[in-house]
mmCIF file of C-alpha atoms in Angstrom:
data_model
loop_
_atom_site.group_PDB
_atom_site.id
_atom_site.type_symbol
_atom_site.label_atom_id
_atom_site.label_comp_id
_atom_site.label_asym_id
_atom_site.label_seq_id
_atom_site.Cartn_x
_atom_site.Cartn_y
_atom_site.Cartn_z
ATOM 1 C CA UNK I 1 -42.771 36.909 37.022
ATOM 2 C CA UNK I 2 -42.596 34.966 40.268
ATOM 3 C CA UNK I 3 -40.663 36.437 43.119
ATOM 4 C CA UNK I 4 -37.114 35.224 43.781
ATOM 5 C CA UNK I 5 -34.625 35.346 46.593
ATOM 6 C CA UNK I 6 -31.329 37.170 45.975
ATOM 7 C CA UNK I 7 -28.061 36.799 47.858
ATOM 8 C CA UNK I 8 -26.931 40.412 48.328
ATOM 9 C CA UNK I 9 -23.317 39.414 48.928
ATOM 10 C CA UNK I 10 -22.827 37.714 45.592
ATOM 11 C CA UNK I 11 -25.742 38.786 43.447
ATOM 12 C CA UNK I 12 -26.538 35.121 42.865
ATOM 13 C CA UNK I 13 -30.205 34.278 42.642
ATOM 14 C CA UNK I 14 -32.300 31.371 43.652
ATOM 15 C CA UNK I 15 -34.249 30.934 40.437
ATOM 16 C CA UNK I 16 -36.407 28.064 41.676
ATOM 17 C CA UNK I 17 -39.526 30.164 41.204
ATOM 18 C CA UNK I 18 -38.773 31.193 37.602
ATOM 19 C CA UNK I 19 -40.210 27.908 36.354
ATOM 20 C CA UNK I 20 -43.027 25.916 37.881
ATOM 21 C CA UNK I 21 -42.453 22.273 38.841
ATOM 22 C CA UNK I 22 -44.597 21.245 35.860
ATOM 23 C CA UNK I 23 -42.505 23.342 33.458
ATOM 24 C CA UNK I 24 -39.295 21.902 34.828
ATOM 25 C CA UNK I 25 -40.671 18.364 34.642
ATOM 26 C CA UNK I 26 -41.780 18.855 31.023
ATOM 27 C CA UNK I 27 -38.320 19.964 29.895
ATOM 28 C CA UNK I 28 -36.680 17.173 31.876
ATOM 29 C CA UNK I 29 -39.037 14.587 30.375
ATOM 30 C CA UNK I 30 -38.257 15.724 26.826
ATOM 31 C CA UNK I 31 -34.532 15.557 27.489
ATOM 32 C CA UNK I 32 -34.817 12.046 28.931
ATOM 33 C CA UNK I 33 -37.002 10.859 26.062
ATOM 34 C CA UNK I 34 -34.828 12.138 23.226
ATOM 35 C CA UNK I 35 -31.375 11.611 24.776
ATOM 36 C CA UNK I 36 -31.204 7.842 24.044
ATOM 37 C CA UNK I 37 -32.057 8.498 20.399
ATOM 38 C CA UNK I 38 -29.692 11.451 19.993
ATOM 39 C CA UNK I 39 -26.813 9.812 21.852
ATOM 40 C CA UNK I 40 -27.501 6.465 20.202
ATOM 41 C CA UNK I 41 -27.254 8.079 16.770
ATOM 42 C CA UNK I 42 -23.911 9.646 17.606
ATOM 43 C CA UNK I 43 -22.449 6.479 19.052
ATOM 44 C CA UNK I 44 -23.750 4.266 16.254
ATOM 45 C CA UNK I 45 -22.362 6.569 13.593
ATOM 46 C CA UNK I 46 -18.992 6.722 15.332
ATOM 47 C CA UNK I 47 -18.944 2.949 15.845
ATOM 48 C CA UNK I 48 -19.627 2.319 12.159
ATOM 49 C CA UNK I 49 -16.912 4.761 11.132
ATOM 50 C CA UNK I 50 -14.378 3.124 13.458
ATOM 51 C CA UNK I 51 -15.381 -0.362 12.323
ATOM 52 C CA UNK I 52 -14.831 0.527 8.676
ATOM 53 C CA UNK I 53 -11.683 2.522 9.345
ATOM 54 C CA UNK I 54 -9.843 0.261 11.753
ATOM 55 C CA UNK I 55 -10.578 -3.091 10.102
ATOM 56 C CA UNK I 56 -10.193 -4.401 6.528
ATOM 57 C CA UNK I 57 -13.966 -4.018 6.116
ATOM 58 C CA UNK I 58 -13.572 -0.415 4.958
ATOM 59 C CA UNK I 59 -10.865 -1.324 2.460
ATOM 60 C CA UNK I 60 -13.100 -4.064 1.095
ATOM 61 C CA UNK I 61 -15.972 -1.604 0.751
ATOM 62 C CA UNK I 62 -13.827 0.898 -1.186
ATOM 63 C CA UNK I 63 -12.564 -1.819 -3.518
ATOM 64 C CA UNK I 64 -16.057 -3.223 -4.092
ATOM 65 C CA UNK I 65 -17.869 0.045 -4.840
ATOM 66 C CA UNK I 66 -14.949 1.306 -6.908
ATOM 67 C CA UNK I 67 -15.199 -1.858 -8.996
ATOM 68 C CA UNK I 68 -18.773 -0.951 -9.908
ATOM 69 C CA UNK I 69 -17.411 2.083 -11.763
ATOM 70 C CA UNK I 70 -14.405 0.552 -13.480
ATOM 71 C CA UNK I 71 -12.021 0.003 -10.570
ATOM 72 C CA UNK I 72 -9.707 2.923 -11.306
ATOM 73 C CA UNK I 73 -8.075 4.862 -8.481
ATOM 74 C CA UNK I 74 -10.369 7.828 -9.112
ATOM 75 C CA UNK I 75 -13.420 5.541 -9.109
ATOM 76 C CA UNK I 76 -12.354 4.012 -5.788
ATOM 77 C CA UNK I 77 -11.846 7.443 -4.201
ATOM 78 C CA UNK I 78 -15.155 8.927 -5.366
ATOM 79 C CA UNK I 79 -17.279 5.804 -4.928
ATOM 80 C CA UNK I 80 -15.631 4.978 -1.609
ATOM 81 C CA UNK I 81 -16.213 8.485 -0.242
ATOM 82 C CA UNK I 82 -19.834 8.425 -1.424
ATOM 83 C CA UNK I 83 -20.391 5.015 0.173
ATOM 84 C CA UNK I 84 -18.991 6.197 3.507
ATOM 85 C CA UNK I 85 -21.263 9.270 3.473
ATOM 86 C CA UNK I 86 -24.379 7.322 2.491
ATOM 87 C CA UNK I 87 -23.784 4.547 5.019
ATOM 88 C CA UNK I 88 -22.992 7.052 7.782
ATOM 89 C CA UNK I 89 -26.200 8.978 7.235
ATOM 90 C CA UNK I 90 -28.303 5.853 6.667
ATOM 91 C CA UNK I 91 -27.279 4.255 9.966
ATOM 92 C CA UNK I 92 -28.194 7.435 11.847
ATOM 93 C CA UNK I 93 -31.506 7.943 10.050
ATOM 94 C CA UNK I 94 -33.612 5.767 12.402
ATOM 95 C CA UNK I 95 -32.228 7.636 15.396
ATOM 96 C CA UNK I 96 -33.058 10.980 13.796
ATOM 97 C CA UNK I 97 -36.575 9.689 13.171
ATOM 98 C CA UNK I 98 -36.791 8.672 16.827
ATOM 99 C CA UNK I 99 -35.827 12.162 17.953
ATOM 100 C CA UNK I 100 -38.428 13.597 15.591
ATOM 101 C CA UNK I 101 -41.182 11.363 17.006
ATOM 102 C CA UNK I 102 -40.319 12.412 20.548
ATOM 103 C CA UNK I 103 -40.235 16.127 19.681
ATOM 104 C CA UNK I 104 -43.535 15.809 17.810
ATOM 105 C CA UNK I 105 -45.162 14.506 20.999
ATOM 106 C CA UNK I 106 -44.130 17.745 22.686
ATOM 107 C CA UNK I 107 -45.526 19.941 19.922
ATOM 108 C CA UNK I 108 -42.145 20.984 18.535
ATOM 109 C CA UNK I 109 -42.589 19.515 15.037
ATOM 110 C CA UNK I 110 -44.822 20.999 12.351
ATOM 111 C CA UNK I 111 -43.314 19.228 9.339
ATOM 112 C CA UNK I 112 -44.690 16.006 7.861
ATOM 113 C CA UNK I 113 -42.643 12.905 7.200
ATOM 114 C CA UNK I 114 -42.373 13.733 3.495
ATOM 115 C CA UNK I 115 -40.798 17.092 4.306
ATOM 116 C CA UNK I 116 -38.468 15.464 6.811
ATOM 117 C CA UNK I 117 -37.358 12.917 4.206
ATOM 118 C CA UNK I 118 -36.827 15.686 1.652
ATOM 119 C CA UNK I 119 -34.610 17.532 4.142
ATOM 120 C CA UNK I 120 -32.612 14.356 4.738
ATOM 121 C CA UNK I 121 -32.073 13.968 0.997
ATOM 122 C CA UNK I 122 -31.064 17.620 0.692
ATOM 123 C CA UNK I 123 -28.576 17.160 3.494
ATOM 124 C CA UNK I 124 -27.171 14.037 1.848
ATOM 125 C CA UNK I 125 -26.838 15.758 -1.525
ATOM 126 C CA UNK I 126 -25.156 18.796 0.039
ATOM 127 C CA UNK I 127 -22.720 16.579 1.952
ATOM 128 C CA UNK I 128 -21.808 14.685 -1.226
ATOM 129 C CA UNK I 129 -21.289 17.934 -3.135
ATOM 130 C CA UNK I 130 -18.833 19.061 -0.455
ATOM 131 C CA UNK I 131 -17.131 15.750 0.333
ATOM 132 C CA UNK I 132 -16.486 14.263 -3.121
ATOM 133 C CA UNK I 133 -14.305 17.109 -4.469
ATOM 134 C CA UNK I 134 -12.465 17.196 -1.125
ATOM 135 C CA UNK I 135 -11.756 13.469 -1.307
ATOM 136 C CA UNK I 136 -10.526 13.796 -4.867
ATOM 137 C CA UNK I 137 -8.240 16.691 -3.950
ATOM 138 C CA UNK I 138 -6.995 14.901 -0.851
ATOM 139 C CA UNK I 139 -5.942 11.805 -2.750
ATOM 140 C CA UNK I 140 -4.359 13.895 -5.466
ATOM 141 C CA UNK I 141 -2.092 15.209 -2.698
ATOM 142 C CA UNK I 142 -1.436 11.753 -1.243
ATOM 143 C CA UNK I 143 -0.454 10.556 -4.715
ATOM 144 C CA UNK I 144 1.971 13.488 -4.900
ATOM 145 C CA UNK I 145 3.535 12.499 -1.568
ATOM 146 C CA UNK I 146 2.188 9.741 0.704
ATOM 147 C CA UNK I 147 4.321 11.091 3.560
ATOM 148 C CA UNK I 148 4.060 14.882 3.152
ATOM 149 C CA UNK I 149 0.580 15.313 1.663
ATOM 150 C CA UNK I 150 -0.689 16.850 4.889
ATOM 151 C CA UNK I 151 1.492 19.969 4.566
ATOM 152 C CA UNK I 152 -0.413 21.551 1.630
ATOM 153 C CA UNK I 153 -3.633 19.863 2.770
ATOM 154 C CA UNK I 154 -3.487 21.670 6.129
ATOM 155 C CA UNK I 155 -3.308 25.043 4.404
ATOM 156 C CA UNK I 156 -6.113 24.086 2.025
ATOM 157 C CA UNK I 157 -8.310 22.971 4.954
ATOM 158 C CA UNK I 158 -7.805 26.310 6.691
ATOM 159 C CA UNK I 159 -8.675 28.292 3.550
ATOM 160 C CA UNK I 160 -11.740 26.141 2.901
ATOM 161 C CA UNK I 161 -13.001 26.731 6.458
ATOM 162 C CA UNK I 162 -12.786 30.490 5.937
ATOM 163 C CA UNK I 163 -14.494 30.279 2.534
ATOM 164 C CA UNK I 164 -17.368 28.177 3.862
ATOM 165 C CA UNK I 165 -17.904 30.591 6.759
ATOM 166 C CA UNK I 166 -18.288 33.439 4.263
ATOM 167 C CA UNK I 167 -20.429 31.511 1.771
ATOM 168 C CA UNK I 168 -22.617 29.604 4.271
ATOM 169 C CA UNK I 169 -25.444 32.177 4.415
ATOM 170 C CA UNK I 170 -25.474 32.533 0.630
ATOM 171 C CA UNK I 171 -25.173 28.928 -0.540
ATOM 172 C CA UNK I 172 -26.032 26.553 2.297
ATOM 173 C CA UNK I 173 -28.709 28.215 4.448
ATOM 174 C CA UNK I 174 -31.087 28.704 1.457
ATOM 175 C CA UNK I 175 -31.040 24.939 0.829
ATOM 176 C CA UNK I 176 -33.079 24.381 3.992
ATOM 177 C CA UNK I 177 -34.967 27.625 4.575
ATOM 178 C CA UNK I 178 -36.579 30.420 2.636
ATOM 179 C CA UNK I 179 -35.608 33.927 3.682
ATOM 180 C CA UNK I 180 -37.649 37.048 3.085
ATOM 181 C CA UNK I 181 -36.844 40.636 4.057
ATOM 182 C CA UNK I 182 -38.581 41.747 7.231
ATOM 183 C CA UNK I 183 -41.309 44.225 6.254
ATOM 184 C CA UNK I 184 -40.738 47.869 7.083
ATOM 185 C CA UNK I 185 -42.156 48.710 10.468
ATOM 186 C CA UNK I 186 -41.312 49.546 14.078
ATOM 187 C CA UNK I 187 -39.579 46.228 14.803
ATOM 188 C CA UNK I 188 -37.315 46.310 11.751
ATOM 189 C CA UNK I 189 -36.445 49.912 12.500
ATOM 190 C CA UNK I 190 -35.708 49.060 16.138
ATOM 191 C CA UNK I 191 -33.435 46.162 15.163
ATOM 192 C CA UNK I 192 -31.472 48.239 12.670
ATOM 193 C CA UNK I 193 -31.155 51.056 15.205
ATOM 194 C CA UNK I 194 -29.976 48.528 17.785
ATOM 195 C CA UNK I 195 -27.259 47.320 15.411
ATOM 196 C CA UNK I 196 -26.279 50.899 14.565
ATOM 197 C CA UNK I 197 -26.054 51.841 18.230
ATOM 198 C CA UNK I 198 -23.856 48.801 18.733
ATOM 199 C CA UNK I 199 -21.604 49.825 15.870
ATOM 200 C CA UNK I 200 -22.416 46.693 13.848
ATOM 201 C CA UNK I 201 -23.087 46.983 10.119
ATOM 202 C CA UNK I 202 -25.649 44.501 8.803
ATOM 203 C CA UNK I 203 -26.773 44.026 5.244
ATOM 204 C CA UNK I 204 -30.428 43.276 5.977
ATOM 205 C CA UNK I 205 -32.970 41.892 8.425
ATOM 206 C CA UNK I 206 -34.457 38.625 7.181
ATOM 207 C CA UNK I 207 -37.200 36.276 8.343
ATOM 208 C CA UNK I 208 -36.650 32.504 8.072
ATOM 209 C CA UNK I 209 -39.681 30.272 7.488
ATOM 210 C CA UNK I 210 -38.830 27.971 10.414
ATOM 211 C CA UNK I 211 -42.526 27.401 11.202
ATOM 212 C CA UNK I 212 -42.841 24.858 8.397
ATOM 213 C CA UNK I 213 -40.580 22.582 10.445
ATOM 214 C CA UNK I 214 -40.806 23.538 14.098
ATOM 215 C CA UNK I 215 -42.394 25.681 16.776
ATOM 216 C CA UNK I 216 -38.991 26.376 18.374
ATOM 217 C CA UNK I 217 -37.790 29.971 18.646
ATOM 218 C CA UNK I 218 -34.442 31.289 17.464
ATOM 219 C CA UNK I 219 -32.580 34.123 15.765
ATOM 220 C CA UNK I 220 -28.993 34.705 14.707
ATOM 221 C CA UNK I 221 -26.604 37.005 12.892
ATOM 222 C CA UNK I 222 -24.772 35.169 10.128
ATOM 223 C CA UNK I 223 -22.115 35.901 7.567
ATOM 224 C CA UNK I 224 -18.972 37.976 7.435
ATOM 225 C CA UNK I 225 -18.564 41.446 5.987
ATOM 226 C CA UNK I 226 -20.875 41.954 3.012
ATOM 227 C CA UNK I 227 -22.873 38.775 3.773
ATOM 228 C CA UNK I 228 -23.727 39.698 7.385
ATOM 229 C CA UNK I 229 -27.449 39.818 8.128
ATOM 230 C CA UNK I 230 -29.836 39.521 11.046
ATOM 231 C CA UNK I 231 -32.102 36.475 10.742
ATOM 232 C CA UNK I 232 -35.154 35.880 12.927
ATOM 233 C CA UNK I 233 -37.335 32.781 12.912
ATOM 234 C CA UNK I 234 -40.923 33.556 11.998
ATOM 235 C CA UNK I 235 -41.886 31.537 15.090
ATOM 236 C CA UNK I 236 -40.026 34.051 17.261
ATOM 237 C CA UNK I 237 -41.746 37.011 15.625
ATOM 238 C CA UNK I 238 -45.196 35.482 16.034
ATOM 239 C CA UNK I 239 -44.668 34.411 19.658
ATOM 240 C CA UNK I 240 -42.382 36.815 21.503
ATOM 241 C CA UNK I 241 -42.984 40.410 22.443
ATOM 242 C CA UNK I 242 -41.115 42.906 20.218
ATOM 243 C CA UNK I 243 -38.891 43.932 23.109
ATOM 244 C CA UNK I 244 -37.986 40.295 23.701
ATOM 245 C CA UNK I 245 -37.056 39.974 20.028
ATOM 246 C CA UNK I 246 -34.752 42.950 20.486
ATOM 247 C CA UNK I 247 -33.085 41.216 23.441
ATOM 248 C CA UNK I 248 -32.514 38.077 21.365
ATOM 249 C CA UNK I 249 -30.956 40.145 18.571
ATOM 250 C CA UNK I 250 -28.876 42.108 21.088
ATOM 251 C CA UNK I 251 -27.390 38.801 22.222
ATOM 252 C CA UNK I 252 -26.618 37.855 18.620
ATOM 253 C CA UNK I 253 -25.062 41.261 17.978
ATOM 254 C CA UNK I 254 -22.788 40.525 20.916
ATOM 255 C CA UNK I 255 -21.260 37.707 18.895
ATOM 256 C CA UNK I 256 -20.480 40.161 16.103
ATOM 257 C CA UNK I 257 -19.264 42.889 18.444
ATOM 258 C CA UNK I 258 -16.835 40.522 20.111
ATOM 259 C CA UNK I 259 -15.868 39.084 16.712
ATOM 260 C CA UNK I 260 -17.038 35.630 17.733
ATOM 261 C CA UNK I 261 -17.858 34.668 14.144
ATOM 262 C CA UNK I 262 -14.484 35.869 12.903
ATOM 263 C CA UNK I 263 -12.655 34.357 15.877
ATOM 264 C CA UNK I 264 -14.565 31.108 15.479
ATOM 265 C CA UNK I 265 -13.687 31.043 11.801
ATOM 266 C CA UNK I 266 -10.003 31.636 12.517
ATOM 267 C CA UNK I 267 -9.972 29.041 15.291
ATOM 268 C CA UNK I 268 -11.898 26.640 13.071
ATOM 269 C CA UNK I 269 -9.363 27.159 10.302
ATOM 270 C CA UNK I 270 -6.502 26.569 12.725
ATOM 271 C CA UNK I 271 -8.265 23.516 14.145
ATOM 272 C CA UNK I 272 -8.832 22.117 10.657
ATOM 273 C CA UNK I 273 -5.164 22.598 9.830
ATOM 274 C CA UNK I 274 -4.061 20.910 13.069
ATOM 275 C CA UNK I 275 -6.493 18.038 12.496
ATOM 276 C CA UNK I 276 -5.096 17.477 8.992
ATOM 277 C CA UNK I 277 -1.553 17.469 10.414
ATOM 278 C CA UNK I 278 -2.575 14.859 12.980
ATOM 279 C CA UNK I 279 -4.210 12.804 10.239
ATOM 280 C CA UNK I 280 -0.968 13.041 8.303
ATOM 281 C CA UNK I 281 0.989 11.670 11.238
ATOM 282 C CA UNK I 282 -1.529 8.896 11.879
ATOM 283 C CA UNK I 283 -1.557 7.933 8.201
ATOM 284 C CA UNK I 284 2.143 7.025 8.404
ATOM 285 C CA UNK I 285 1.690 4.694 11.382
ATOM 286 C CA UNK I 286 2.156 1.216 9.966
ATOM 287 C CA UNK I 287 0.057 -0.673 12.557
ATOM 288 C CA UNK I 288 -2.958 1.505 11.696
ATOM 289 C CA UNK I 289 -2.444 1.080 7.951
ATOM 290 C CA UNK I 290 -2.089 -2.669 8.394
ATOM 291 C CA UNK I 291 -5.262 -2.866 10.503
ATOM 292 C CA UNK I 292 -7.138 -0.900 7.829
ATOM 293 C CA UNK I 293 -5.845 -3.054 4.988
ATOM 294 C CA UNK I 294 -4.139 -0.131 3.222
ATOM 295 C CA UNK I 295 -0.601 0.118 1.853
ATOM 296 C CA UNK I 296 -0.091 3.829 2.561
ATOM 297 C CA UNK I 297 -1.942 7.151 2.582
ATOM 298 C CA UNK I 298 -2.004 7.207 -1.222
ATOM 299 C CA UNK I 299 -3.976 3.967 -1.303
ATOM 300 C CA UNK I 300 -7.721 4.704 -1.730
ATOM 301 C CA UNK I 301 -8.338 1.894 0.756
ATOM 302 C CA UNK I 302 -6.941 4.283 3.409
ATOM 303 C CA UNK I 303 -10.002 6.529 2.962
ATOM 304 C CA UNK I 304 -12.063 4.830 5.727
ATOM 305 C CA UNK I 305 -9.064 5.028 8.068
ATOM 306 C CA UNK I 306 -8.692 8.780 7.514
ATOM 307 C CA UNK I 307 -12.456 9.234 8.027
ATOM 308 C CA UNK I 308 -12.334 7.213 11.266
ATOM 309 C CA UNK I 309 -9.395 9.193 12.646
ATOM 310 C CA UNK I 310 -11.112 12.482 11.758
ATOM 311 C CA UNK I 311 -14.351 11.375 13.447
ATOM 312 C CA UNK I 312 -12.495 10.283 16.565
ATOM 313 C CA UNK I 313 -10.586 13.563 16.786
ATOM 314 C CA UNK I 314 -13.842 15.462 16.398
ATOM 315 C CA UNK I 315 -15.553 13.467 19.141
ATOM 316 C CA UNK I 316 -12.667 13.896 21.570
ATOM 317 C CA UNK I 317 -12.550 17.655 21.004
ATOM 318 C CA UNK I 318 -16.319 18.074 21.422
ATOM 319 C CA UNK I 319 -16.429 18.731 25.204
ATOM 320 C CA UNK I 320 -13.664 21.347 24.956
ATOM 321 C CA UNK I 321 -15.543 23.082 22.142
ATOM 322 C CA UNK I 322 -18.675 23.101 24.323
ATOM 323 C CA UNK I 323 -16.774 24.765 27.190
ATOM 324 C CA UNK I 324 -15.577 27.535 24.881
ATOM 325 C CA UNK I 325 -19.056 27.901 23.368
ATOM 326 C CA UNK I 326 -20.744 28.293 26.765
ATOM 327 C CA UNK I 327 -18.310 31.034 27.736
ATOM 328 C CA UNK I 328 -18.893 32.835 24.446
ATOM 329 C CA UNK I 329 -22.668 32.616 24.897
ATOM 330 C CA UNK I 330 -22.415 33.953 28.459
ATOM 331 C CA UNK I 331 -20.378 36.900 27.172
ATOM 332 C CA UNK I 332 -23.003 37.575 24.496
ATOM 333 C CA UNK I 333 -25.657 37.577 27.229
ATOM 334 C CA UNK I 334 -23.698 40.235 29.125
ATOM 335 C CA UNK I 335 -23.399 42.246 25.942
ATOM 336 C CA UNK I 336 -27.169 42.142 25.442
ATOM 337 C CA UNK I 337 -27.699 43.376 28.991
ATOM 338 C CA UNK I 338 -25.160 46.172 28.594
ATOM 339 C CA UNK I 339 -26.581 47.217 25.229
ATOM 340 C CA UNK I 340 -30.210 47.318 26.368
ATOM 341 C CA UNK I 341 -29.898 47.770 30.160
ATOM 342 C CA UNK I 342 -33.091 45.732 30.421
ATOM 343 C CA UNK I 343 -32.504 42.806 32.727
ATOM 344 C CA UNK I 344 -36.195 42.152 33.392
ATOM 345 C CA UNK I 345 -37.062 41.782 29.706
ATOM 346 C CA UNK I 346 -33.940 39.672 29.217
ATOM 347 C CA UNK I 347 -35.174 37.328 31.946
ATOM 348 C CA UNK I 348 -38.640 37.268 30.376
ATOM 349 C CA UNK I 349 -37.049 36.430 27.037
ATOM 350 C CA UNK I 350 -35.019 33.571 28.521
ATOM 351 C CA UNK I 351 -38.120 32.181 30.172
ATOM 352 C CA UNK I 352 -40.100 32.386 26.930
ATOM 353 C CA UNK I 353 -37.331 30.688 24.923
ATOM 354 C CA UNK I 354 -36.987 27.900 27.485
ATOM 355 C CA UNK I 355 -40.725 27.191 27.580
ATOM 356 C CA UNK I 356 -41.294 27.439 23.826
ATOM 357 C CA UNK I 357 -38.318 25.170 23.099
ATOM 358 C CA UNK I 358 -39.260 22.813 25.991
ATOM 359 C CA UNK I 359 -35.738 23.094 27.368
ATOM 360 C CA UNK I 360 -34.421 21.290 30.397
ATOM 361 C CA UNK I 361 -33.773 24.466 32.370
ATOM 362 C CA UNK I 362 -31.386 22.822 34.835
ATOM 363 C CA UNK I 363 -29.830 19.701 33.225
ATOM 364 C CA UNK I 364 -27.453 17.279 34.941
ATOM 365 C CA UNK I 365 -23.960 18.735 35.159
ATOM 366 C CA UNK I 366 -22.307 15.893 33.280
ATOM 367 C CA UNK I 367 -24.603 16.363 30.278
ATOM 368 C CA UNK I 368 -24.043 20.106 30.362
ATOM 369 C CA UNK I 369 -20.271 19.632 30.434
ATOM 370 C CA UNK I 370 -20.236 17.130 27.578
ATOM 371 C CA UNK I 371 -22.885 18.428 25.194
ATOM 372 C CA UNK I 372 -24.276 21.861 26.087
ATOM 373 C CA UNK I 373 -23.240 24.737 23.811
ATOM 374 C CA UNK I 374 -25.219 27.284 25.880
ATOM 375 C CA UNK I 375 -25.552 27.836 29.626
ATOM 376 C CA UNK I 376 -28.791 26.496 31.068
ATOM 377 C CA UNK I 377 -31.779 28.821 31.351
ATOM 378 C CA UNK I 378 -31.479 28.994 35.139
ATOM 379 C CA UNK I 379 -27.806 29.977 34.872
ATOM 380 C CA UNK I 380 -28.568 32.674 32.315
ATOM 381 C CA UNK I 381 -31.381 34.112 34.396
ATOM 382 C CA UNK I 382 -29.241 34.076 37.550
ATOM 383 C CA UNK I 383 -26.429 35.825 35.663
ATOM 384 C CA UNK I 384 -28.866 38.500 34.469
ATOM 385 C CA UNK I 385 -30.034 39.193 38.012
ATOM 386 C CA UNK I 386 -26.449 39.308 39.219
ATOM 387 C CA UNK I 387 -25.640 41.793 36.442
ATOM 388 C CA UNK I 388 -28.629 43.908 37.420
ATOM 389 C CA UNK I 389 -27.458 43.984 41.037
ATOM 390 C CA UNK I 390 -23.887 44.980 40.192
ATOM 391 C CA UNK I 391 -24.885 47.452 37.465
ATOM 392 C CA UNK I 392 -27.032 49.443 39.850
ATOM 393 C CA UNK I 393 -29.995 49.694 37.449
ATOM 394 C CA UNK I 394 -32.763 49.282 39.961
ATOM 395 C CA UNK I 395 -35.541 49.317 37.388
ATOM 396 C CA UNK I 396 -33.554 47.377 34.784
ATOM 397 C CA UNK I 397 -33.648 50.233 32.275
ATOM 398 C CA UNK I 398 -31.021 52.881 31.654
ATOM 399 C CA UNK I 399 -31.978 56.329 30.482
ATOM 400 C CA UNK I 400 -32.186 56.450 26.707
ATOM 401 C CA UNK I 401 -31.055 52.847 26.264
ATOM 402 C CA UNK I 402 -34.372 51.077 26.300
ATOM 403 C CA UNK I 403 -35.986 52.691 23.306
ATOM 404 C CA UNK I 404 -37.674 50.146 21.051
ATOM 405 C CA UNK I 405 -40.936 48.563 20.226
ATOM 406 C CA UNK I 406 -41.560 46.509 23.369
#
């Protein structure tokens, strides 16, 4: 590790020497190369949704595709919802391919185009399986009351958010990855002991076959209650030192310890309920209904309008969600440091993750504010050194707290 300069008064660290100029330039170049594709995909998808939702074009689409299946109200709802999903994903597909090409140039992609296309189809099928019943239920409520449908719908949205959080590791994650139990050995034992010392009960330690898609490193703790498990990418296990793996898992355990998953689920449920209430209010605004070519919220032709309003609300709330996420991630970092008392290995882990994932370690502030869900690598490393200074652990390791495999 290169030497650094520390400000004794604040514990802040000049981390300029943590990454070489070439390493910084590589991460910056990847960010600049993939940003137009990633941002272009978002903006194009949002533009299409707004175009269909705020003009009669969406109403015409719902009527046309519904007519292919008999023209009944149910046919218009299901066919219209399917058309919106398919068009939304189709228009973003070239941008996703562009991101993939860029990441492949930097050695981050191991999957062929056939596998990528299969994943896209899986994602489309999963989205349709989730969206079509929701659309049918939604318009059953609007038929019941075009003006008050959002009252029961808000409660249903909150309950569905909680259910999906619980079922995600069991039903959705296996669609895209294969998970196998981590073999018995020192690392598995160390991870389970780490969770036990932290007072976190986990069902199992699993390995995800991420290497068939990417060389990026990651790990997480997913699920609630009986579905909670530690998951490590096989790329992480084959690349990082065992002690670094422990530090990654310690960070993820911090999310559980501070009930971030549960809190996020509750906040997500509340946010879903509030969003539905706002959609209910917007769906009674006559100028919007007129612009969309719909009579009222019970009219299937209002489906694109509701989708557009939901997309716009989601986009506007994105930066605020990122602020909350960065604070949560910083707290999980502190938890990992307190649990392991190993600031030096934490710093080594952050450096390894940044280099393996070709991260921009110090991105422009505006991009960080708008899109970043995690603090930058330089911020995380500086925070670790500041913690080490204030904690008084001169060698970065507390007695009895650094046991493990690294």
